[in-house]
Short mmCIF file of C-alpha atoms in Angstrom, two decimals:
data_model
loop_
_atom_site.label_atom_id
_atom_site.label_comp_id
_atom_site.label_asym_id
_atom_site.label_seq_id
_atom_site.Cartn_x
_atom_site.Cartn_y
_atom_site.Cartn_z
CA ASP K 1 -9.04 -11.75 -14.75
CA LEU K 2 -8.63 -8.24 -13.70
CA LEU K 3 -11.66 -6.44 -14.95
CA ALA K 4 -10.97 -7.79 -18.35
CA LEU K 5 -13.26 -10.73 -18.78
CA SER K 6 -15.84 -9.97 -15.94
CA TRP K 7 -16.31 -7.03 -13.82
CA ASP K 8 -14.65 -8.20 -10.95
CA PHE K 9 -10.93 -9.67 -9.95
CA ARG K 10 -10.82 -13.41 -10.54
CA ASN K 11 -8.47 -16.12 -10.96
CA GLY K 12 -8.09 -19.84 -11.71
CA VAL K 13 -5.28 -22.09 -10.58
CA GLY K 14 -4.89 -25.38 -12.48
CA ARG K 15 -6.69 -26.69 -15.54
CA ASP K 16 -10.14 -27.59 -13.86
CA GLU K 17 -10.53 -24.12 -12.05
CA ILE K 18 -9.36 -22.13 -15.27
CA ILE K 19 -12.00 -24.04 -17.44
CA ALA K 20 -14.52 -23.22 -14.95
CA LEU K 21 -13.73 -19.61 -14.84
CA LEU K 22 -13.60 -19.33 -18.69
CA GLY K 23 -16.61 -21.11 -19.05
CA GLY K 24 -18.94 -19.27 -16.79
CA GLU K 25 -21.89 -17.18 -17.54
CA ASP K 26 -20.45 -14.39 -16.20
CA THR K 27 -17.28 -14.40 -18.36
CA ALA K 28 -17.08 -12.32 -21.71
CA ALA K 29 -14.40 -13.37 -24.18
CA PRO K 30 -11.85 -10.81 -25.10
CA ARG K 31 -11.89 -9.52 -28.74
CA GLU K 32 -8.70 -8.62 -30.76
CA LEU K 33 -6.33 -10.73 -28.51
CA ALA K 34 -2.89 -10.13 -29.68
CA VAL K 35 0.74 -9.79 -29.11
CA ARG K 36 1.24 -6.05 -28.19
CA ALA K 37 2.07 -4.04 -31.54
CA GLY K 38 5.81 -3.08 -31.76
CA THR K 39 7.04 -6.17 -29.58
CA GLU K 40 7.95 -9.72 -30.21
CA PRO K 41 7.54 -12.54 -27.98
CA THR K 42 10.86 -13.30 -26.00
CA THR K 43 11.94 -16.99 -26.37
CA THR K 44 14.37 -19.60 -25.04
CA GLU K 45 14.52 -23.38 -25.61
CA ASP K 46 12.13 -24.09 -22.73
CA SER K 47 10.31 -20.78 -22.03
CA ALA K 48 8.46 -18.00 -24.00
CA GLU K 49 6.64 -14.89 -22.62
CA ALA K 50 4.97 -12.25 -24.50
CA PHE K 51 2.91 -8.78 -23.79
CA LEU K 52 -0.53 -8.75 -24.93
CA THR K 53 -3.44 -6.13 -26.03
CA PHE K 54 -7.29 -6.84 -26.08
CA SER K 55 -10.58 -5.01 -26.27
CA ASN K 56 -14.08 -5.81 -24.59
CA ALA K 57 -17.19 -4.31 -24.30
CA MET K 58 -16.08 -1.49 -22.11
CA GLY K 59 -12.50 -0.57 -23.57
CA ASN K 60 -9.35 -2.06 -23.93
CA GLY K 61 -6.57 -3.57 -21.84
CA ASN K 62 -3.09 -5.36 -21.56
CA GLY K 63 -1.90 -8.66 -20.76
CA TYR K 64 0.91 -11.01 -20.28
CA VAL K 65 1.40 -14.66 -20.71
CA TYR K 66 4.63 -17.18 -19.65
CA LEU K 67 4.70 -20.56 -21.45
CA ALA K 68 7.30 -23.13 -20.25
CA ARG K 69 7.81 -26.76 -21.04
CA ASN K 70 6.52 -29.47 -18.68
CA GLY K 71 8.40 -32.50 -17.65
CA GLU K 72 7.37 -34.14 -20.82
CA GLY K 73 8.42 -31.57 -23.21
CA ALA K 74 5.17 -30.24 -24.00
CA TRP K 75 4.22 -26.36 -23.67
CA GLU K 76 2.15 -25.29 -20.79
CA ALA K 77 0.73 -21.85 -19.80
CA SER K 78 2.50 -20.99 -16.38
CA ALA K 79 1.00 -17.64 -16.00
CA PHE K 80 -1.53 -15.69 -18.00
CA VAL K 81 -3.37 -12.23 -17.07
CA LEU K 82 -5.46 -9.80 -18.74
CA VAL K 83 -5.82 -6.38 -17.21
CA LEU K 84 -8.51 -3.50 -18.26
CA ASP K 85 -6.34 -0.40 -19.00
CA ALA K 86 -9.02 2.14 -20.48
CA ILE K 87 -12.76 2.35 -20.88
CA ASP K 88 -14.47 3.99 -23.55
CA SER K 89 -16.69 6.43 -21.75
CA HIS K 90 -13.68 8.15 -19.98
CA THR K 91 -10.64 8.75 -22.05
CA GLU K 92 -7.46 9.31 -19.85
CA ARG K 93 -6.12 12.74 -20.54
CA VAL K 94 -2.44 11.79 -21.31
CA GLY K 95 -0.23 12.32 -24.20
CA ALA K 96 -2.05 13.61 -27.30
CA ASP K 97 -5.38 13.67 -25.26
CA ARG K 98 -4.01 16.06 -22.23
CA PRO K 99 -5.57 19.42 -21.69
CA ALA K 100 -4.47 22.27 -23.73
CA GLY K 101 -4.12 24.71 -20.68
CA ARG K 102 -4.20 27.69 -22.69
CA VAL K 103 -7.03 30.25 -22.52
CA HIS K 104 -7.45 31.86 -25.80
CA GLY K 105 -10.10 33.06 -27.99
CA PRO K 106 -12.70 35.85 -28.74
CA ARG K 107 -14.66 35.00 -25.61
CA PHE K 108 -14.39 37.11 -22.66
CA ASP K 109 -16.03 34.76 -19.99
CA ARG K 110 -13.50 32.02 -20.45
CA ALA K 111 -12.39 30.78 -16.92
CA SER K 112 -8.75 30.54 -16.29
CA TRP K 113 -6.98 27.40 -15.41
CA ALA K 114 -7.36 28.15 -11.65
CA GLU K 115 -10.71 29.10 -11.87
CA GLN K 116 -11.45 25.74 -13.75
CA ARG K 117 -10.19 23.77 -10.90
CA ASP K 118 -12.57 25.15 -8.24
CA PRO K 119 -10.59 23.43 -5.57
CA GLU K 120 -13.19 24.58 -2.92
CA PHE K 121 -16.00 22.93 -4.88
CA MET K 122 -18.17 26.00 -4.87
CA ASN K 123 -19.75 25.13 -8.05
CA GLY K 124 -20.74 21.53 -7.05
CA ASP K 125 -19.85 18.73 -5.13
CA PRO K 126 -17.10 16.11 -6.07
CA ALA K 127 -18.06 13.04 -7.69
CA VAL K 128 -15.77 11.20 -5.10
CA VAL K 129 -14.47 11.79 -1.47
CA ILE K 130 -11.41 10.20 -0.52
CA LEU K 131 -10.12 9.86 3.19
CA GLY K 132 -6.69 10.20 3.47
CA ALA K 133 -3.70 11.78 1.51
CA GLY K 134 -1.13 9.32 1.74
CA HIS K 135 0.17 7.64 -1.42
CA ASN K 136 -2.98 5.64 -1.94
CA GLY K 137 -5.32 8.54 -1.82
CA LEU K 138 -3.07 10.85 -3.75
CA MET K 139 -2.74 8.03 -6.76
CA LEU K 140 -6.37 7.39 -7.03
CA ALA K 141 -7.24 11.02 -7.08
CA ALA K 142 -4.58 11.61 -9.83
CA ARG K 143 -5.99 8.48 -11.88
CA LEU K 144 -9.69 9.80 -11.30
CA GLY K 145 -8.48 13.58 -12.25
CA ALA K 146 -6.82 12.12 -15.51
CA LEU K 147 -10.12 10.42 -16.49
CA GLY K 148 -12.16 13.76 -15.97
CA ILE K 149 -13.74 12.78 -12.55
CA ARG K 150 -13.67 15.36 -10.05
CA ALA K 151 -12.15 13.86 -6.49
CA LEU K 152 -11.78 15.49 -3.25
CA ILE K 153 -9.04 14.16 -0.64
CA VAL K 154 -9.90 14.90 2.91
CA GLU K 155 -6.80 14.63 5.06
CA GLN K 156 -6.48 15.03 8.84
CA ASN K 157 -2.90 16.40 9.04
CA ASP K 158 -2.02 19.74 8.48
CA ARG K 159 -0.05 19.18 5.45
CA VAL K 160 0.07 16.46 2.60
CA GLY K 161 3.09 14.00 3.65
CA ASP K 162 2.73 14.85 7.45
CA ASN K 163 2.19 11.14 7.87
CA TRP K 164 5.84 10.61 6.85
CA ARG K 165 7.22 13.95 7.97
CA LYS K 166 6.28 13.59 11.70
CA ARG K 167 7.89 10.25 11.91
CA TYR K 168 11.57 9.63 13.38
CA SER K 169 14.57 11.35 11.52
CA SER K 170 16.19 8.15 10.14
CA LEU K 171 13.23 6.53 8.60
CA ALA K 172 13.49 5.75 4.93
CA LEU K 173 11.68 3.25 2.44
CA HIS K 174 13.16 -0.43 2.33
CA THR K 175 11.60 -0.90 -1.05
CA PRO K 176 13.66 -0.41 -4.24
CA LEU K 177 13.00 2.98 -6.04
CA GLU K 178 12.14 1.19 -9.17
CA SER K 179 9.03 -0.34 -7.44
CA ASP K 180 8.01 3.02 -5.97
CA THR K 181 6.98 5.22 -9.16
CA PHE K 182 4.18 7.29 -8.82
CA PRO K 183 1.73 7.42 -11.78
CA TYR K 184 2.16 10.44 -14.23
CA LEU K 185 5.14 11.61 -12.07
CA PRO K 186 8.30 9.34 -11.81
CA PHE K 187 11.35 10.26 -9.42
CA PRO K 188 14.12 11.93 -10.97
CA PRO K 189 17.07 10.12 -11.94
CA THR K 190 19.10 11.84 -8.80
CA TRP K 191 16.60 10.70 -6.41
CA PRO K 192 18.28 8.79 -3.49
CA LYS K 193 18.19 4.86 -3.79
CA PHE K 194 16.27 4.57 -0.70
CA THR K 195 13.66 7.45 -0.24
CA PRO K 196 14.05 9.33 3.24
CA LYS K 197 10.90 9.91 4.99
CA ASP K 198 11.18 13.77 4.83
CA LYS K 199 11.81 13.67 0.85
CA LEU K 200 8.83 11.37 0.61
CA ALA K 201 6.61 13.64 2.46
CA ASP K 202 7.73 16.73 0.13
CA PHE K 203 7.25 14.62 -2.69
CA LEU K 204 3.56 13.84 -1.75
CA GLU K 205 2.93 17.34 -1.21
CA CYS K 206 4.56 18.30 -4.70
CA TYR K 207 2.63 15.46 -6.46
CA ALA K 208 -0.86 17.07 -5.06
CA THR K 209 0.11 20.32 -6.29
CA LEU K 210 1.53 19.57 -9.72
CA LEU K 211 -1.09 17.16 -10.50
CA ASP K 212 -3.82 19.69 -9.26
CA LEU K 213 -5.25 17.35 -6.72
CA ASN K 214 -7.73 18.83 -4.31
CA VAL K 215 -7.02 18.23 -0.89
CA TRP K 216 -8.65 19.69 2.42
CA THR K 217 -5.89 19.34 4.95
CA GLY K 218 -6.64 19.60 8.68
CA SER K 219 -9.80 18.25 8.16
CA ARG K 220 -12.07 15.31 9.11
CA VAL K 221 -15.42 13.67 8.18
CA GLU K 222 -18.54 13.37 10.34
CA LYS K 223 -21.88 12.22 10.17
CA VAL K 224 -21.31 9.83 7.06
CA GLY K 225 -24.28 7.94 5.76
CA PHE K 226 -25.78 6.59 2.43
CA ASP K 227 -28.73 7.90 0.95
CA GLU K 228 -30.57 5.06 -0.93
CA THR K 229 -32.74 7.44 -2.69
CA THR K 230 -29.97 9.53 -4.24
CA ARG K 231 -27.36 6.96 -4.12
CA THR K 232 -25.10 9.42 -2.53
CA TRP K 233 -22.77 9.38 0.48
CA GLY K 234 -23.73 12.32 2.84
CA MET K 235 -21.28 13.85 5.20
CA ASP K 236 -19.89 16.71 6.87
CA VAL K 237 -16.53 17.76 6.43
CA VAL K 238 -15.02 19.80 9.22
CA ARG K 239 -12.41 22.31 8.37
CA PRO K 240 -9.53 23.61 10.63
CA ASP K 241 -11.38 26.65 11.53
CA GLY K 242 -14.43 24.61 12.68
CA THR K 243 -16.74 25.32 9.96
CA ARG K 244 -18.72 22.55 8.41
CA ARG K 245 -19.32 21.82 4.83
CA HIS K 246 -22.03 19.16 3.84
CA LEU K 247 -21.25 17.22 0.72
CA ALA K 248 -22.93 14.38 -1.18
CA PRO K 249 -20.49 12.71 -3.44
CA ARG K 250 -21.72 9.49 -5.27
CA HIS K 251 -18.50 7.53 -4.09
CA PHE K 252 -16.51 7.63 -0.83
CA VAL K 253 -13.30 5.91 -0.54
CA PHE K 254 -11.04 4.83 2.34
CA ALA K 255 -7.51 5.31 1.71
CA THR K 256 -6.32 5.44 5.28
CA GLY K 257 -3.59 3.03 5.21
CA ILE K 258 -3.30 -0.72 6.23
CA ASN K 259 -2.32 0.40 9.84
CA ALA K 260 -5.07 2.23 11.96
CA GLU K 261 -4.45 2.98 15.59
CA PRO K 262 -1.21 2.17 17.42
CA ARG K 263 -1.69 -1.04 19.41
CA LEU K 264 -0.04 -0.30 22.83
CA PRO K 265 -0.90 -2.96 25.38
CA GLU K 266 -2.39 -2.30 28.69
CA LEU K 267 -0.03 -2.95 31.37
CA ARG K 268 0.22 -2.83 35.21
CA GLY K 269 2.33 -0.27 36.48
CA ARG K 270 2.18 2.48 34.09
CA ASP K 271 1.40 4.94 36.75
CA GLU K 272 4.71 3.83 38.59
CA PHE K 273 7.08 3.88 35.62
CA GLU K 274 9.16 7.19 36.01
CA GLY K 275 10.69 7.13 32.38
CA THR K 276 9.26 7.69 29.02
CA LEU K 277 6.63 5.24 27.41
CA ILE K 278 5.72 5.38 23.90
CA HIS K 279 4.53 3.70 21.03
CA ALA K 280 6.76 3.46 17.86
CA VAL K 281 4.52 5.68 15.98
CA ASP K 282 5.50 8.39 18.58
CA TYR K 283 9.14 7.99 18.31
CA LYS K 284 10.73 11.18 16.98
CA GLY K 285 14.30 10.38 17.10
CA HIS K 286 17.56 9.63 19.09
CA GLN K 287 18.07 12.99 20.22
CA GLY K 288 18.25 13.35 24.01
CA TRP K 289 18.96 9.69 24.49
CA ARG K 290 22.60 9.38 24.30
CA GLY K 291 24.00 7.55 27.37
CA LYS K 292 20.39 6.49 28.54
CA LYS K 293 18.85 3.03 28.53
CA ALA K 294 16.44 2.23 26.05
CA ILE K 295 14.10 -0.84 25.83
CA VAL K 296 12.47 -1.77 22.56
CA VAL K 297 9.49 -4.13 22.72
CA GLY K 298 9.37 -5.93 19.34
CA SER K 299 11.65 -7.14 16.49
CA GLY K 300 9.83 -6.19 13.46
CA VAL K 301 10.72 -3.54 10.94
CA SER K 302 9.72 -0.74 13.03
CA GLY K 303 11.45 -2.46 16.33
CA HIS K 304 14.86 -3.00 14.33
CA ASP K 305 14.91 0.46 12.82
CA LEU K 306 14.36 2.40 16.18
CA ALA K 307 16.74 0.06 18.16
CA GLN K 308 19.37 0.73 15.28
CA ASP K 309 18.87 4.57 15.52
CA LEU K 310 19.32 4.79 19.14
CA ALA K 311 22.17 2.44 19.33
CA GLU K 312 24.13 4.22 16.69
CA HIS K 313 23.64 7.39 18.44
CA GLY K 314 24.77 6.23 21.95
CA ALA K 315 22.22 4.94 23.81
CA ASP K 316 22.44 1.46 25.56
CA VAL K 317 19.54 -0.51 23.73
CA THR K 318 18.00 -3.58 24.64
CA MET K 319 15.71 -5.27 22.06
CA ILE K 320 12.82 -7.76 23.46
CA GLN K 321 12.09 -10.30 20.92
CA ARG K 322 8.60 -11.84 21.62
CA SER K 323 8.41 -14.28 18.66
CA GLY K 324 10.65 -15.38 15.86
CA THR K 325 11.49 -13.08 12.87
CA LEU K 326 12.11 -13.58 9.29
CA VAL K 327 15.27 -11.63 8.11
CA MET K 328 16.91 -10.79 4.92
CA ASN K 329 19.27 -8.39 3.53
CA THR K 330 17.61 -5.38 1.95
CA GLU K 331 19.61 -6.13 -1.17
CA THR K 332 18.48 -9.71 -0.95
CA PHE K 333 14.72 -8.56 -0.54
CA HIS K 334 15.20 -6.42 -3.66
CA GLN K 335 16.29 -9.39 -5.78
CA VAL K 336 13.80 -12.22 -4.73
CA MET K 337 10.76 -9.85 -4.11
CA HIS K 338 11.46 -7.01 -6.52
CA GLY K 339 13.30 -8.63 -9.20
CA ASN K 340 11.01 -8.02 -12.12
CA HIS K 341 11.38 -4.18 -11.22
CA VAL K 342 14.86 -3.82 -10.50
CA SER K 343 16.26 -6.37 -13.20
CA GLY K 344 16.18 -3.67 -15.84
CA ARG K 345 14.34 -6.09 -17.97
CA TYR K 346 10.83 -4.42 -18.01
CA ALA K 347 9.44 -0.76 -17.90
CA VAL K 348 7.52 -0.31 -14.73
CA GLU K 349 4.17 -1.05 -16.19
CA ASP K 350 5.20 -4.28 -17.68
CA ALA K 351 7.05 -5.26 -14.40
CA ASP K 352 3.53 -4.61 -12.61
CA LEU K 353 1.84 -6.82 -15.36
CA VAL K 354 4.26 -9.96 -14.86
CA ASN K 355 3.74 -9.62 -11.02
CA ALA K 356 -0.23 -9.47 -11.24
CA ALA K 357 0.14 -12.78 -13.43
CA THR K 358 0.15 -14.68 -10.30
CA PRO K 359 -2.75 -14.34 -7.90
CA MET K 360 -1.93 -12.89 -4.55
CA GLY K 361 -3.20 -15.87 -2.72
CA ALA K 362 -1.13 -18.15 -4.87
CA LEU K 363 2.21 -16.49 -4.31
CA PRO K 364 3.04 -18.06 -1.10
CA GLU K 365 2.08 -21.34 -2.08
CA TYR K 366 4.01 -21.36 -5.24
CA PHE K 367 6.70 -18.97 -4.64
CA GLY K 368 7.18 -18.56 -0.99
CA ALA K 369 9.45 -21.56 -0.10
CA GLN K 370 11.35 -21.08 -3.31
CA GLN K 371 12.03 -17.26 -2.40
CA ARG K 372 12.77 -18.23 1.35
CA GLU K 373 15.31 -20.85 0.32
CA THR K 374 17.14 -18.37 -2.15
CA ALA K 375 17.21 -15.74 0.29
CA ASN K 376 18.55 -17.86 3.21
CA ALA K 377 21.15 -19.25 0.96
CA ALA K 378 22.24 -15.32 0.12
CA ASP K 379 22.14 -14.32 3.72
CA ARG K 380 23.52 -17.44 5.19
CA GLU K 381 26.35 -15.70 6.93
CA LEU K 382 24.18 -13.08 8.48
CA LEU K 383 21.60 -15.46 9.72
CA GLU K 384 24.12 -17.66 11.21
CA SER K 385 25.59 -14.78 13.12
CA LEU K 386 22.13 -13.88 14.39
CA THR K 387 21.49 -17.53 15.79
CA ALA K 388 24.85 -17.22 17.38
CA ALA K 389 23.55 -13.97 19.16
CA GLY K 390 20.53 -15.78 20.36
CA PHE K 391 18.26 -14.09 17.73
CA GLU K 392 15.03 -16.37 16.91
CA LEU K 393 14.72 -16.60 13.31
CA ASN K 394 11.29 -17.38 11.59
CA ASP K 395 10.78 -18.96 7.86
CA GLY K 396 6.91 -17.78 7.75
CA PRO K 397 3.84 -19.97 8.14
CA GLY K 398 4.85 -23.23 6.47
CA GLY K 399 8.17 -22.17 5.43
CA GLN K 400 6.70 -19.84 2.95
CA GLY K 401 8.83 -16.92 3.83
CA ALA K 402 8.14 -13.31 3.72
CA LEU K 403 5.03 -14.04 1.05
CA GLY K 404 3.67 -16.30 3.55
CA LEU K 405 3.91 -13.50 6.24
CA ILE K 406 2.45 -10.58 4.05
CA TYR K 407 -0.27 -12.47 2.86
CA GLY K 408 -1.20 -14.56 5.53
CA LEU K 409 -0.73 -12.21 8.42
CA ASN K 410 -1.09 -8.67 7.34
CA GLY K 411 2.20 -7.81 6.94
CA THR K 412 3.96 -8.40 10.33
CA GLY K 413 7.13 -10.79 11.61
CA TYR K 414 9.95 -9.65 9.23
CA TYR K 415 12.84 -7.50 8.92
CA TYR K 416 14.66 -6.01 5.76
CA ASN K 417 18.11 -5.69 7.28
CA ALA K 418 19.56 -2.19 6.88
CA GLY K 419 22.19 -2.68 9.46
CA ALA K 420 20.29 -3.60 12.73
CA SER K 421 21.13 -7.02 12.20
CA GLU K 422 24.92 -6.63 12.47
CA LEU K 423 24.33 -4.28 15.74
CA ILE K 424 22.39 -7.49 17.20
CA ALA K 425 24.90 -9.92 16.08
CA ASP K 426 28.05 -8.07 17.50
CA GLY K 427 26.12 -7.39 20.82
CA THR K 428 25.62 -3.55 20.33
CA ILE K 429 22.11 -3.94 20.62
CA ALA K 430 21.38 -6.42 23.66
CA LEU K 431 18.72 -9.05 23.25
CA GLU K 432 16.27 -10.43 25.51
CA HIS K 433 13.27 -12.81 25.02
CA GLY K 434 9.66 -12.95 26.39
CA SER K 435 6.84 -11.14 27.05
CA VAL K 436 6.29 -7.74 29.17
CA GLU K 437 4.25 -8.68 32.09
CA ARG K 438 4.38 -5.13 33.80
CA LEU K 439 5.94 -1.67 34.14
CA THR K 440 8.18 -0.84 37.01
CA ALA K 441 9.56 2.17 38.46
CA THR K 442 12.78 1.70 36.54
CA GLY K 443 11.77 -0.30 33.59
CA VAL K 444 9.93 -3.54 32.89
CA GLN K 445 9.27 -7.01 34.25
CA LEU K 446 9.13 -9.85 31.80
CA ALA K 447 6.75 -12.63 32.27
CA ASP K 448 9.58 -14.86 33.63
CA GLY K 449 10.27 -12.13 36.48
CA ARG K 450 13.41 -10.53 35.07
CA VAL K 451 13.49 -6.93 35.40
CA LEU K 452 15.05 -4.76 32.80
CA ASP K 453 15.86 -0.96 33.70
CA GLY K 454 15.28 1.55 30.95
CA ASP K 455 14.86 5.27 30.73
CA LEU K 456 12.97 4.97 27.37
CA VAL K 457 10.67 2.11 26.68
CA ILE K 458 9.17 1.99 23.12
CA PHE K 459 6.60 -0.85 22.06
CA ALA K 460 6.93 -1.62 18.48
CA THR K 461 3.96 -3.90 18.60
CA GLY K 462 1.93 -2.83 15.64
CA TYR K 463 -1.35 -1.36 14.81
CA ASN K 464 -4.99 -2.18 14.65
CA GLY K 465 -5.90 -2.77 11.03
CA ALA K 466 -7.66 -0.49 8.54
CA PRO K 467 -11.06 -1.86 9.59
CA THR K 468 -10.81 -0.24 12.94
CA ILE K 469 -11.18 3.41 11.06
CA VAL K 470 -13.99 2.08 9.06
CA ARG K 471 -15.77 1.02 12.30
CA HIS K 472 -14.97 4.58 13.69
CA VAL K 473 -16.34 6.53 10.53
CA LEU K 474 -19.06 4.36 9.19
CA GLY K 475 -20.15 2.48 12.48
CA ASP K 476 -20.53 -1.28 13.35
CA ASP K 477 -23.38 -2.14 10.87
CA ILE K 478 -21.35 -1.57 7.82
CA ALA K 479 -18.13 -2.58 9.38
CA ASP K 480 -19.55 -6.01 10.46
CA GLN K 481 -20.50 -6.44 6.87
CA LEU K 482 -17.21 -5.67 5.56
CA GLY K 483 -15.25 -7.83 8.21
CA ALA K 484 -11.60 -8.61 7.83
CA PHE K 485 -11.64 -6.90 4.31
CA ALA K 486 -7.82 -6.44 4.12
CA ASP K 487 -6.78 -10.23 4.19
CA VAL K 488 -6.42 -12.53 1.32
CA GLY K 489 -9.67 -14.46 0.83
CA GLU K 490 -10.46 -17.80 -0.22
CA ASP K 491 -10.44 -16.49 -3.89
CA ARG K 492 -6.92 -15.60 -3.49
CA GLU K 493 -7.62 -11.82 -4.16
CA TYR K 494 -6.59 -9.34 -1.55
CA GLY K 495 -9.93 -9.37 0.28
CA LEU K 496 -12.28 -6.30 -0.64
CA LEU K 497 -9.45 -4.03 -1.52
CA TRP K 498 -9.58 -2.00 -4.99
CA ARG K 499 -13.04 -3.50 -6.20
CA ASP K 500 -16.76 -3.89 -5.34
CA CYS K 501 -16.88 -4.71 -1.37
CA GLY K 502 -20.51 -5.15 -1.32
CA ILE K 503 -21.40 -1.72 -0.02
CA ASP K 504 -22.98 0.36 -2.51
CA ARG K 505 -20.29 3.00 -3.91
CA LEU K 506 -18.02 2.19 -0.79
CA TRP K 507 -14.49 1.59 -1.95
CA LEU K 508 -11.22 0.55 -0.06
CA MET K 509 -8.25 1.86 -1.58
CA ILE K 510 -5.61 0.49 0.85
CA SER K 511 -2.15 -1.08 0.21
CA LEU K 512 1.03 -1.97 1.65
CA SER K 513 3.17 -0.88 -0.92
CA VAL K 514 3.67 1.72 -3.33
CA GLY K 515 3.65 -0.59 -6.35
CA ASP K 516 0.46 -2.17 -5.32
CA GLY K 517 -1.04 1.32 -5.02
CA ARG K 518 0.23 2.40 -8.49
CA PHE K 519 -1.08 -0.71 -9.96
CA TYR K 520 -4.71 -0.99 -8.34
CA SER K 521 -5.21 2.85 -8.29
CA LYS K 522 -5.95 2.63 -12.23
CA LEU K 523 -8.39 -0.38 -11.70
CA LEU K 524 -10.41 1.36 -9.03
CA ALA K 525 -10.46 4.39 -11.06
CA LEU K 526 -11.87 2.70 -13.88
CA GLN K 527 -14.41 0.98 -12.03
CA ILE K 528 -15.64 4.24 -10.69
CA ALA K 529 -15.74 5.87 -14.13
CA ALA K 530 -17.87 3.09 -15.38
CA GLN K 531 -20.52 3.79 -12.74
CA GLU K 532 -20.13 7.51 -13.43
CA ALA K 533 -20.73 6.52 -17.13
CA GLU K 534 -23.84 4.30 -16.00
CA THR K 535 -25.27 7.27 -13.93
CA SER K 536 -24.78 9.84 -16.72
CA ALA K 537 -26.70 7.48 -19.22
CA LYS K 538 -29.63 7.26 -16.81
#
């Protein structure tokens, strides 16, 4: 139930939980529940699926149901989801409801399109301030704009897209293009299969421009606090020239990404090391390292990408693996984890619905081991070659594969192979195991006393989580109330993301993937719109 039968994200697994969920006092039955007009259920001898529509007291929505025969031949609902798609108070300005754009008529004081936008908010504060102009912040602003709600994005970088543009030159998305579609503006058919980081950066900047999103770049927020009387978030926005602008939006959204500060361990010997020491986030590329020795600490996605980039451009690379890593080929990853999007069976929005039919917290339990077995079988030759090279593999917590890692450990401990695994298997990337005890003048010393020489040492050791930024901006009291808000909770939902977090009009628009951002940005926008409608009614 995603805002359909209640004003929250809820789920039930098993007959007893579902009965309790549907029979609760806070549940309102949907109206006009039907198979979507113009579609027919897809059936086989043992299964059936259908896309649905419904209405409720707030508006209308979409749904999906999958039926299968059990061991006794009886039909059972294997998955069922209802998702709010629109509310009556805020019509989405798309299709026939889109703005006219032209300025005609007998009046001479009619404002032009640019004047109507008022990106500097000289004619009133924004209703929503969004912190961060990554894909999450931009998608949410686009959704709010389509609902007629004025939002301002505050971005610390000088340009939209700099969070990608400033990364190392070989970086590209591992996720399939079919899963990375943005609301209202899909990629052209000539777009690369794996989006390079510079193209993604430019796309984000163009997205903001084409969708008339209001972004103040090179800016930061300070002195943020909630006014209980006016129910607004007061804050100072410091602009690039040092000037301050006080704003009082009704809603404040963190869209700062799942990763906050880079995690660089404190090590003895830093003053002794004569080479270059950086975190993965500060790696700009292979230039200047040909013929030099490089040490990459960490065997996750970033560790593999950086080691591969250096090795393919003539550096002598050693990867230090601290613990086992789950590995699957990129093509396998697309099939087992993005199959509904890449299969061609569904439109993007329908594939999102199918995926949403399983609660996030139930994914590892019900599909994790199955996906792991499928992936391991498909990639058996690769995995055997890695094992022969001494690489330590990991099947995820409890054997639940990548899903167990993503939804159990905040997205760490895996690699979707884009070529680095072959370089490890053939020895092009040397492999060592253990933890770094200290830095020496010429490299690193491992806990067992071994010393490795390196001109460049890169720690691909992850990041402090999103709560770190909340603590910096809002202080300890609110951060302590929120806690570890970006982990899957006991309710099988993704913590406090994209929904009421318990702090009045504070929202957390944070996601690991573009796909989650696309799907949940609409649900968050609808919740904000509903509160705006309530405010207007008063």
